[in-house]
Structure formats: structure tokens, C-alpha cells
Coordinates of N, CA, C and O in Angstrom, one line a residue:
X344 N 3.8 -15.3 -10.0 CA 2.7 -14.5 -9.5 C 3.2 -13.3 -8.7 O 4.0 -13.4 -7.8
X345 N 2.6 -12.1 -9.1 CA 2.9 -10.9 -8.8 C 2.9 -11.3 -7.2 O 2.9 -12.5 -6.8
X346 N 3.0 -10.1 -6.0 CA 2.5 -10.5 -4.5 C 2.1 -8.6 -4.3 O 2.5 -7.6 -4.8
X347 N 1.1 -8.9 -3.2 CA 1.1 -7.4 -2.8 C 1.0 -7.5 -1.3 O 0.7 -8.5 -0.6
X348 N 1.2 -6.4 -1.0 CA 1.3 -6.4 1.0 C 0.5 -5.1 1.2 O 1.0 -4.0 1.1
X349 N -0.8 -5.4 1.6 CA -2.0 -4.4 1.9 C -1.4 -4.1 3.5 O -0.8 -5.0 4.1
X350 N -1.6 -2.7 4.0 CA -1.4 -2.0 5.0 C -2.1 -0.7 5.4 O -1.8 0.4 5.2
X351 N -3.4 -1.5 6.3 CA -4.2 -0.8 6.4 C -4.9 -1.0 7.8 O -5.4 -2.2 7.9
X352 N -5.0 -0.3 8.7 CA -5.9 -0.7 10.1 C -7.4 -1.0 10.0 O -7.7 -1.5 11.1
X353 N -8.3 -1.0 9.3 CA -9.2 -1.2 8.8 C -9.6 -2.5 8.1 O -9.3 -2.6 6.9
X354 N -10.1 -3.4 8.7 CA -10.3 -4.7 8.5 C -11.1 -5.2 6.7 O -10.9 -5.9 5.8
X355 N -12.3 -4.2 7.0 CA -12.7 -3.7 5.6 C -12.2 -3.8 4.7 O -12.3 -4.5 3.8
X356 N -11.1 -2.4 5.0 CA -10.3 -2.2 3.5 C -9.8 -3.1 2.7 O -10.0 -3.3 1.5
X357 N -9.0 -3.9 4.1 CA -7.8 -5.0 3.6 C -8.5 -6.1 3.4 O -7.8 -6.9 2.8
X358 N -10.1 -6.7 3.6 CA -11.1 -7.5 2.7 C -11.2 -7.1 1.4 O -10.6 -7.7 0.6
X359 N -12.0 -6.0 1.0 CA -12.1 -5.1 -0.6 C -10.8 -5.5 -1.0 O -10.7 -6.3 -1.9
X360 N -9.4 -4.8 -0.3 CA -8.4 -4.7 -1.6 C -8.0 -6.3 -1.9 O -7.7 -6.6 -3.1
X361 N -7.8 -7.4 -0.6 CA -7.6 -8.5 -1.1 C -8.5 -8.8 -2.2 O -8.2 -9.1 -3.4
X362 N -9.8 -8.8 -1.8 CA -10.7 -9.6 -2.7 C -10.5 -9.1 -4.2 O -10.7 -10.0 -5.1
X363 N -10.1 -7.8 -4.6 CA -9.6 -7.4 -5.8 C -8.5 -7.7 -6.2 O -8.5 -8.0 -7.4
X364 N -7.1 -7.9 -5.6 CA -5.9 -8.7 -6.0 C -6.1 -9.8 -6.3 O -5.5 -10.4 -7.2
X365 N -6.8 -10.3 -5.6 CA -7.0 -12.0 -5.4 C -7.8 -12.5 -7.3 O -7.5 -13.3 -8.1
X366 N -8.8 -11.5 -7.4 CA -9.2 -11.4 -8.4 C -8.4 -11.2 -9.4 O -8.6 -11.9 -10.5
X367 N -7.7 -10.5 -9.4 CA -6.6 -9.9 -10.3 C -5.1 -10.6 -10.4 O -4.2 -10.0 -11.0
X368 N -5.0 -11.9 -9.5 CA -4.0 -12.5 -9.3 C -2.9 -12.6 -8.6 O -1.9 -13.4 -8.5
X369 N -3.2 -11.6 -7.9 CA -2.3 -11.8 -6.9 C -1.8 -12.5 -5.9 O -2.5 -13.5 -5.8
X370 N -1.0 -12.4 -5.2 CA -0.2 -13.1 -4.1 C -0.9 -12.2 -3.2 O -1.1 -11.1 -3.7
X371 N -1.4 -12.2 -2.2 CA -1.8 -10.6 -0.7 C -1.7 -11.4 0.4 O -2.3 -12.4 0.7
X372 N -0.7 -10.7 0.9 CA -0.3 -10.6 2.5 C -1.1 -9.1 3.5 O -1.8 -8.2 3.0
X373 N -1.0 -9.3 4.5 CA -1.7 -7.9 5.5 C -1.2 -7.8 6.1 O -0.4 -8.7 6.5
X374 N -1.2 -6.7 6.5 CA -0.8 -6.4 8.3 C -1.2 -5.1 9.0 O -1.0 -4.1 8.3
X375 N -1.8 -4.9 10.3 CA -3.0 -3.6 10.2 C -2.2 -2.2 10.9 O -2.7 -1.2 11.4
X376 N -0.5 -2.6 10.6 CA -0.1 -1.1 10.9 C 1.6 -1.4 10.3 O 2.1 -2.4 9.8
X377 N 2.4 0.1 10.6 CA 3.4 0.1 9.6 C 4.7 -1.0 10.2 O 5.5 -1.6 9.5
X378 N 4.7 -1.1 11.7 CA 5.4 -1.7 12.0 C 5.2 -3.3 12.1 O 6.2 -4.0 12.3
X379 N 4.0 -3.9 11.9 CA 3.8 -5.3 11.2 C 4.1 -5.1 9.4 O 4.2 -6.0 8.6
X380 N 4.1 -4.4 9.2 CA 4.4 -4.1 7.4 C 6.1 -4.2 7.1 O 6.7 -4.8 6.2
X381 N 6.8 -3.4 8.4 CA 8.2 -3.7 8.1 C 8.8 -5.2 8.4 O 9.6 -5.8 7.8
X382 N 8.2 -5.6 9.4 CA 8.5 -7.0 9.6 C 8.1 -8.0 8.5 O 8.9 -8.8 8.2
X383 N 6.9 -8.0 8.0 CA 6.4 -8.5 6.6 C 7.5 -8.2 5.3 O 7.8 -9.1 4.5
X384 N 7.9 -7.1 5.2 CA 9.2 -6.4 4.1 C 10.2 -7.3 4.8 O 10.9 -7.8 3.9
X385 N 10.5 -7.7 6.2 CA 11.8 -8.2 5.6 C 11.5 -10.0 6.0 O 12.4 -10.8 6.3
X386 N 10.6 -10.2 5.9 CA 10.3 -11.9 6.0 C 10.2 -12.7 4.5 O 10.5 -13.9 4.1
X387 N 9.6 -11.0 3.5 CA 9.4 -11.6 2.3 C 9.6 -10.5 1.4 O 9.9 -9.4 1.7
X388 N 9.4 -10.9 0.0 CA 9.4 -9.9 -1.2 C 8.2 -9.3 -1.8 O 7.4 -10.0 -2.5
X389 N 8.1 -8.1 -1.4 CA 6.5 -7.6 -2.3 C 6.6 -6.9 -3.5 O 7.4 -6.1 -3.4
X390 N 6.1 -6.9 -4.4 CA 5.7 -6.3 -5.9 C 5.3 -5.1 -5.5 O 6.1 -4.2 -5.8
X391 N 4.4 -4.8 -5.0 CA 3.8 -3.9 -4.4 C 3.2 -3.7 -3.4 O 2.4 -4.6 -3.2
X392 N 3.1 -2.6 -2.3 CA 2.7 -2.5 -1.4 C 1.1 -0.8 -1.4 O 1.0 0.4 -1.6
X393 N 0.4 -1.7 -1.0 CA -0.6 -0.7 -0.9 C -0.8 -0.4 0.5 O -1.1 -1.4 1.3
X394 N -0.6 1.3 1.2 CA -0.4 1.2 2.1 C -1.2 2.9 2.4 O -1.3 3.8 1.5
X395 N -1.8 2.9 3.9 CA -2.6 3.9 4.4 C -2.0 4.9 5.0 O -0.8 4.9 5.3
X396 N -2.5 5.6 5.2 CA -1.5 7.0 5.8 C -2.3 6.7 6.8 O -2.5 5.5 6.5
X397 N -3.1 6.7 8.0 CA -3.2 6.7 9.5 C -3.6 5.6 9.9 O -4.6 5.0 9.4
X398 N -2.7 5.1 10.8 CA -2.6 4.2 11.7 C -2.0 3.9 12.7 O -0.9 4.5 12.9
X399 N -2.5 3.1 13.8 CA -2.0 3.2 14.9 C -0.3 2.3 15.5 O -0.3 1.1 15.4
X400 N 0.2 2.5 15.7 CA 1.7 2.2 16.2 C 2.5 2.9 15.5 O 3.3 3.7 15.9
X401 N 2.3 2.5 13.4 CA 3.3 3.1 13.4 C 2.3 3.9 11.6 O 1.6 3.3 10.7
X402 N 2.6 5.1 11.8 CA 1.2 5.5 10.6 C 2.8 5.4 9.0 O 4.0 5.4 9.0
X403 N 1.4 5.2 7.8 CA 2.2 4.9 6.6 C 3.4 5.6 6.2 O 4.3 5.0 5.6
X404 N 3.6 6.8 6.4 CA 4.5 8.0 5.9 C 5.8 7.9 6.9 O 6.9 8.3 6.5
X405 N 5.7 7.4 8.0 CA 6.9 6.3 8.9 C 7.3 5.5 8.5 O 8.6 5.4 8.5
X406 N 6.8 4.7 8.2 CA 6.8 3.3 7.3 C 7.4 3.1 6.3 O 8.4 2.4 6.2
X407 N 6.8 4.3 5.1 CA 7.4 4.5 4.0 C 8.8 4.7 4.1 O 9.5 4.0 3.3
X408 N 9.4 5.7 5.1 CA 10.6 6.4 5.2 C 11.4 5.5 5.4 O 12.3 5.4 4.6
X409 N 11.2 4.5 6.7 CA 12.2 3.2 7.3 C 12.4 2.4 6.0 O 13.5 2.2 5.5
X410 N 11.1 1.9 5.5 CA 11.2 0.9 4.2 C 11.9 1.5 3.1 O 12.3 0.7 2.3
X411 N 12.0 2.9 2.9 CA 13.4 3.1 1.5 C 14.4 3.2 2.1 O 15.3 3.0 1.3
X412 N 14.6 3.4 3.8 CA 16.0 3.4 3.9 C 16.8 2.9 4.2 O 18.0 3.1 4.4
X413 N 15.7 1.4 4.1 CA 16.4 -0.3 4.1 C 16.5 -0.6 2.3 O 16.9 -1.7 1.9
X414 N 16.2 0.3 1.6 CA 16.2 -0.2 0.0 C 15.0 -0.7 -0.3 O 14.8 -0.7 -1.5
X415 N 14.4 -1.0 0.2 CA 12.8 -1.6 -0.5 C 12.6 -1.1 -1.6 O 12.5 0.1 -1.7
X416 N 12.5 -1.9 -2.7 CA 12.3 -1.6 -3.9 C 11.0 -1.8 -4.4 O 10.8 -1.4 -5.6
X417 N 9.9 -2.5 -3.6 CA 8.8 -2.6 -4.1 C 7.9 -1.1 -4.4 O 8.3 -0.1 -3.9
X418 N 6.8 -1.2 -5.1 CA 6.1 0.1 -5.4 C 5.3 0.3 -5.0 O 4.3 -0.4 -5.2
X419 N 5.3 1.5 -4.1 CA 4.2 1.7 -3.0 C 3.3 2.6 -3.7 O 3.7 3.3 -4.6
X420 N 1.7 2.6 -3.2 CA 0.7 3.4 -3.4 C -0.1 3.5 -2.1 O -0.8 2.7 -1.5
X421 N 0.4 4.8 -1.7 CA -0.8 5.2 -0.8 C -2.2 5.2 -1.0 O -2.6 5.8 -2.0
X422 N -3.1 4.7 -0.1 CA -4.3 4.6 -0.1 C -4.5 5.3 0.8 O -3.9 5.1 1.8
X423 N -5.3 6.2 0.8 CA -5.6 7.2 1.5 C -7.4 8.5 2.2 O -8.5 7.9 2.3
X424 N -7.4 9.0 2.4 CA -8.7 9.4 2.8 C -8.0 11.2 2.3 O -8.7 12.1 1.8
X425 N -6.7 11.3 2.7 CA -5.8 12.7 2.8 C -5.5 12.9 1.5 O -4.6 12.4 0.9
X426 N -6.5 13.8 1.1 CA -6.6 13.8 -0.6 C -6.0 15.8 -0.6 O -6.5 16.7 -1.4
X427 N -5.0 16.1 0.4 CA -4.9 17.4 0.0 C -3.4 17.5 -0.7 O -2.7 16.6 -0.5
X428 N -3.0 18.7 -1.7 CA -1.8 18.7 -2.4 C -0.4 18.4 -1.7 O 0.7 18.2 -2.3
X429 N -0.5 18.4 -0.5 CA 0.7 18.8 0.1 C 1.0 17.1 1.1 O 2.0 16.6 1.5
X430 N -0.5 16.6 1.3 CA -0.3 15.3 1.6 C 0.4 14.6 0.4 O 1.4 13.9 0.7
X431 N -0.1 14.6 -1.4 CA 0.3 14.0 -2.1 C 1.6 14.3 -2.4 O 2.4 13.4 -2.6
X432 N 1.9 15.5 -2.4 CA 3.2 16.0 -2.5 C 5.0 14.9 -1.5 O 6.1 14.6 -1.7
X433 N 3.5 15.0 0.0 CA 4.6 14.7 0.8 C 4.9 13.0 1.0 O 5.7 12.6 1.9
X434 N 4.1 12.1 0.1 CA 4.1 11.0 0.1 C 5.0 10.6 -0.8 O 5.9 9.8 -0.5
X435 N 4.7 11.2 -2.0 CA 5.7 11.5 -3.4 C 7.3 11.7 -2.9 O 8.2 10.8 -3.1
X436 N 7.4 12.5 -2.6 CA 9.0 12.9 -1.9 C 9.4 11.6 -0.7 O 10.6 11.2 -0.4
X437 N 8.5 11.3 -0.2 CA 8.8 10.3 0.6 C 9.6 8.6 0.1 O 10.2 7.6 0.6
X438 N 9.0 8.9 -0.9 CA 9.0 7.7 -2.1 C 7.7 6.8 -2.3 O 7.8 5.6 -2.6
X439 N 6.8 7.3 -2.3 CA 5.6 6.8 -2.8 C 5.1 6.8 -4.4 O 4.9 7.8 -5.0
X440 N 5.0 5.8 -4.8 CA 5.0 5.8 -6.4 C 3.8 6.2 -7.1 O 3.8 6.8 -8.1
X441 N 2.6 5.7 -6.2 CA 1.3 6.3 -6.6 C 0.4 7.0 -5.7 O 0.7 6.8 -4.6
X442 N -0.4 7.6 -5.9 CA -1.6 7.8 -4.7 C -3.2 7.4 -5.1 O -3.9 7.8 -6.1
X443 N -3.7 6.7 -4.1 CA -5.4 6.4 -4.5 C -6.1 6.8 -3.3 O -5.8 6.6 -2.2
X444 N -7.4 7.6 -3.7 CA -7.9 7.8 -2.7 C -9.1 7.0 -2.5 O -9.8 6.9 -3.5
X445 N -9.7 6.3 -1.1 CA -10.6 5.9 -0.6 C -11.6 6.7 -0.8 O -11.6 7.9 -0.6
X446 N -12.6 5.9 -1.1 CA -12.8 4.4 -1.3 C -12.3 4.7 -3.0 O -12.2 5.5 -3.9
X447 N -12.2 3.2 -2.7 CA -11.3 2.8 -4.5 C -12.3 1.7 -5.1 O -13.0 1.1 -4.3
X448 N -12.3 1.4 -6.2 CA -13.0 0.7 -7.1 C -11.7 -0.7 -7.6 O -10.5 -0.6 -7.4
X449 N -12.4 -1.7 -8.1 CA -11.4 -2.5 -9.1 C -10.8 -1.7 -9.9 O -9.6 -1.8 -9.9
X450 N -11.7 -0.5 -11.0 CA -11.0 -0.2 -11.8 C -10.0 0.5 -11.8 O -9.0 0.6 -12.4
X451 N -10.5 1.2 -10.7 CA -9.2 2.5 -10.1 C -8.1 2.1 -9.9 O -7.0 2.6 -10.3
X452 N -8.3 1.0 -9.1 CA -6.8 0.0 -8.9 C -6.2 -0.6 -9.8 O -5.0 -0.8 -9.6
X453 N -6.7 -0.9 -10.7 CA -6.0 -1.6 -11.6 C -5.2 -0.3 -12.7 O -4.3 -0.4 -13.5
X454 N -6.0 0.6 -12.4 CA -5.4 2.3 -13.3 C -3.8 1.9 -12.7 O -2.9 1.5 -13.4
X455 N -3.8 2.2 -11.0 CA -3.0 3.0 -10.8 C -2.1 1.4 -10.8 O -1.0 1.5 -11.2
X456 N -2.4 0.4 -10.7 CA -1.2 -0.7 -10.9 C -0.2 -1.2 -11.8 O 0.8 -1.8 -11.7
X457 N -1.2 -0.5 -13.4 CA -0.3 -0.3 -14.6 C 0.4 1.1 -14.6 O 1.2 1.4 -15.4
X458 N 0.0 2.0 -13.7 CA 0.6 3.1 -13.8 C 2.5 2.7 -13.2 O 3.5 3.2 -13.6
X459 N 2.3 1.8 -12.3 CA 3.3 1.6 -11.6 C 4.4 0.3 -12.2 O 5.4 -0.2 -11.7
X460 N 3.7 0.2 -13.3 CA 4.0 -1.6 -13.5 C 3.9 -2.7 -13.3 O 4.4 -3.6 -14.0
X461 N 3.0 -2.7 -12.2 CA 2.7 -4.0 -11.5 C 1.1 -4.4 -11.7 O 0.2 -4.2 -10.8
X462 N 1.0 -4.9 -12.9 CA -0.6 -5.2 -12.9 C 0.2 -6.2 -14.0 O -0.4 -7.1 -14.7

């Protein structure tokens, strides 16, 4: 069973995206900021991580940077609200594999999860 690790401050979100993994088979873990997300990366192994650009302690694009420069190999998709070129640009170079913007659908997610391999 695939696993994914939602990373999101927003209690909402991370109900919607479980209830869609869950649906879709997954494994889903949480955590509502980037520095519960790095501790989660190194407790266990994720497929994928779906993760938010603002949040409080430690926001996603921090997160992101620490977690490639421990190797994390899992494939991240930002979820996001920050839908401008230079945000996608800067998540991309960061090592972000996909980008989705909020609010997202089942089907949208499941786009960007074969886009990435992990569906």
C-alpha cells in the first residue's frame, strides 16, 4: 500500500485530502506544519508527500529544502493557494515534483498523482 504524508495547517484540508487517499488507497499520515512533517520523514517512509506552502513554525518551501538535503526521495506536490509563475517556478527548483492548487477535487489529485507515479 502506497502511504502519503499530508502537510497542511488547516484541519479541513488534511480531512478532504485524507478522505480522498483513503479512498484511493492509501496509507495517510498528518502533520499541521513543516517541522512535524520532518520528524514524520524520518520516523517513516512516504510515497508521497502532499505539502502547503504557508504555515506556521516551519512553512512548506523550508521543509521542502531540509527534506532533499537529507535525500528524501519521496514525491512532493505542493498544494497551494500561491498560484503565481515564480511561486511554481520556485517550488520546482526546490524539488517539488508537482503543483496543485486549492481547492482540489478527487480528480485533480488523482491527475497530478499519475503524473508523478504514485497513484
Amino acid at each position: 500500500m502506497k502511504s502519503c504524508l499530508i502537510v497542511d495547517d488547516s484541519k479541513v484540508i488534511r480531512k478532504v485530502a485524507r478522505h480522498i487517499l483513503e479512498a484511493m488507497e492509501f496509507n495517510v499520515s498528518e502533520a499541521s506544519d513543516g517541522q512535524e512533517a520532518l520528524i514524520s520523514c524520518n520516523d517513516n517512509d512516504h510515497d508521497v508527500i502532499l505539502l502547503d506552502w504557508n504555515m506556521p513554525v516551519m512553512s512548506g518551501m523550508d521543509f521542502l529544502k531540509k527534506y532533499r538535503q537529507t535525500d528524501g526521495t519521496a514525491k512532493v506536490i505542493f498544494c497551494t493557494t500561491e498560484n503565481g509563475v515564480g511561486h511554481i517556478q520556485a517550488a520546482i527548483s526546490a524539488g517539488a515534483d508537482e503543483y496543485v492548487m486549492k481547492p482540489f477535487d478527487r480528480t485533480t489529485l488523482e491527475s497530478k498523482l499519475q503524473i508523478v507515479g504514485c497513484s
